[in-house]
Amino acid sequence: MAFFTVVWKYTEDTDLIDKARGPHGAYLKEQVAAGTIRVAGPFEDGTGGILVAEVADVAELKSVLDGDPYVADGVVVDTRIFPFKPVLGALA
């Protein structure tokens, strides 16, 4: 298994964000319960968010991300994926 940090930039369409927020939150809770998403949260200014995922590879990560309503509904307008190696803290 490998860790990846995902940085999302959101649309400026706040109505679209508000509409997708509930399904997005429910989806992430499922992924957290499954152990796939280890950390998730928005930026305080609402312009995007960060996820830390533990998956087999980038292909699995992209499948998980594609299942998120924020991606499917167009809330996410930019995705950046970084391989991540925890060396200190709870994920190490």
Short mmCIF file of C-alpha atoms in Angstrom, two decimals:
data_model
loop_
_atom_site.label_atom_id
_atom_site.label_comp_id
_atom_site.label_asym_id
_atom_site.label_seq_id
_atom_site.Cartn_x
_atom_site.Cartn_y
_atom_site.Cartn_z
CA MET A 1 0.00 0.00 0.00
CA ALA A 2 1.08 3.55 -0.68
CA PHE A 3 0.07 6.97 0.55
CA PHE A 4 -0.92 9.84 -1.72
CA THR A 5 -1.81 13.42 -0.93
CA VAL A 6 -4.49 14.88 -3.18
CA VAL A 7 -4.95 18.64 -3.48
CA TRP A 8 -8.23 19.74 -5.02
CA LYS A 9 -9.23 23.15 -6.30
CA TYR A 10 -12.99 23.78 -6.31
CA THR A 11 -15.20 25.68 -8.69
CA GLU A 12 -16.29 29.17 -7.67
CA ASP A 13 -19.92 28.08 -8.16
CA THR A 14 -21.04 27.98 -4.52
CA ASP A 15 -24.50 26.69 -5.45
CA LEU A 16 -22.92 23.63 -7.09
CA ILE A 17 -20.69 23.09 -4.06
CA ASP A 18 -23.64 23.36 -1.66
CA LYS A 19 -25.70 20.90 -3.74
CA ALA A 20 -22.95 18.26 -3.79
CA ARG A 21 -21.70 18.73 -0.20
CA GLY A 22 -24.01 16.15 1.44
CA PRO A 23 -23.32 13.31 -1.02
CA HIS A 24 -19.60 14.19 -1.01
CA GLY A 25 -19.47 14.00 2.78
CA ALA A 26 -21.31 10.68 2.83
CA TYR A 27 -18.94 9.25 0.22
CA LEU A 28 -15.86 10.35 2.14
CA LYS A 29 -17.23 8.86 5.37
CA GLU A 30 -17.55 5.51 3.55
CA GLN A 31 -13.98 5.79 2.28
CA VAL A 32 -12.69 6.68 5.75
CA ALA A 33 -14.54 3.71 7.27
CA ALA A 34 -12.93 1.47 4.63
CA GLY A 35 -9.48 2.83 5.49
CA THR A 36 -8.91 4.24 2.00
CA ILE A 37 -9.11 7.93 2.91
CA ARG A 38 -7.06 8.60 6.02
CA VAL A 39 -7.42 12.39 6.28
CA ALA A 40 -9.75 14.80 4.48
CA GLY A 41 -10.75 18.41 4.84
CA PRO A 42 -11.38 21.68 3.05
CA PHE A 43 -9.25 24.78 3.04
CA GLU A 44 -10.72 27.34 5.41
CA ASP A 45 -11.34 29.75 2.53
CA GLY A 46 -13.46 27.15 0.68
CA THR A 47 -11.34 27.16 -2.47
CA GLY A 48 -10.37 23.49 -2.28
CA GLY A 49 -9.34 20.68 -0.02
CA ILE A 50 -6.81 17.99 0.78
CA LEU A 51 -7.13 14.23 1.04
CA VAL A 52 -4.58 11.68 2.19
CA ALA A 53 -5.32 8.24 0.78
CA GLU A 54 -3.79 4.83 1.38
CA VAL A 55 -4.22 2.70 -1.73
CA ALA A 56 -2.34 0.15 -3.82
CA ASP A 57 -1.44 2.56 -6.61
CA VAL A 58 -2.43 5.66 -8.58
CA ALA A 59 -4.97 3.67 -10.62
CA GLU A 60 -6.87 2.71 -7.46
CA LEU A 61 -6.62 6.28 -6.18
CA LYS A 62 -8.09 7.67 -9.40
CA SER A 63 -10.95 5.18 -9.17
CA VAL A 64 -11.70 6.33 -5.62
CA LEU A 65 -11.53 9.99 -6.62
CA ASP A 66 -13.75 9.45 -9.66
CA GLY A 67 -16.42 7.98 -7.37
CA ASP A 68 -16.61 11.16 -5.30
CA PRO A 69 -19.67 13.33 -6.06
CA TYR A 70 -17.47 16.45 -5.97
CA VAL A 71 -15.58 15.05 -8.96
CA ALA A 72 -18.64 13.63 -10.74
CA ASP A 73 -20.65 16.86 -10.29
CA GLY A 74 -17.88 19.21 -11.41
CA VAL A 75 -17.04 20.80 -8.07
CA VAL A 76 -13.38 19.79 -8.47
CA VAL A 77 -11.77 21.79 -11.28
CA ASP A 78 -8.15 20.79 -10.63
CA THR A 79 -6.56 17.73 -9.04
CA ARG A 80 -2.94 17.39 -8.03
CA ILE A 81 -1.64 14.06 -6.76
CA PHE A 82 1.58 13.67 -4.78
CA PRO A 83 3.09 10.39 -3.55
CA PHE A 84 3.52 10.78 0.20
CA LYS A 85 5.80 8.98 2.66
CA PRO A 86 4.77 9.52 6.29
CA VAL A 87 7.80 9.35 8.58
CA LEU A 88 6.38 10.91 11.75
CA GLY A 89 2.94 11.04 13.29
CA ALA A 90 -0.15 8.86 13.22
CA LEU A 91 0.27 7.67 9.62
CA ALA A 92 3.93 6.68 9.97
#
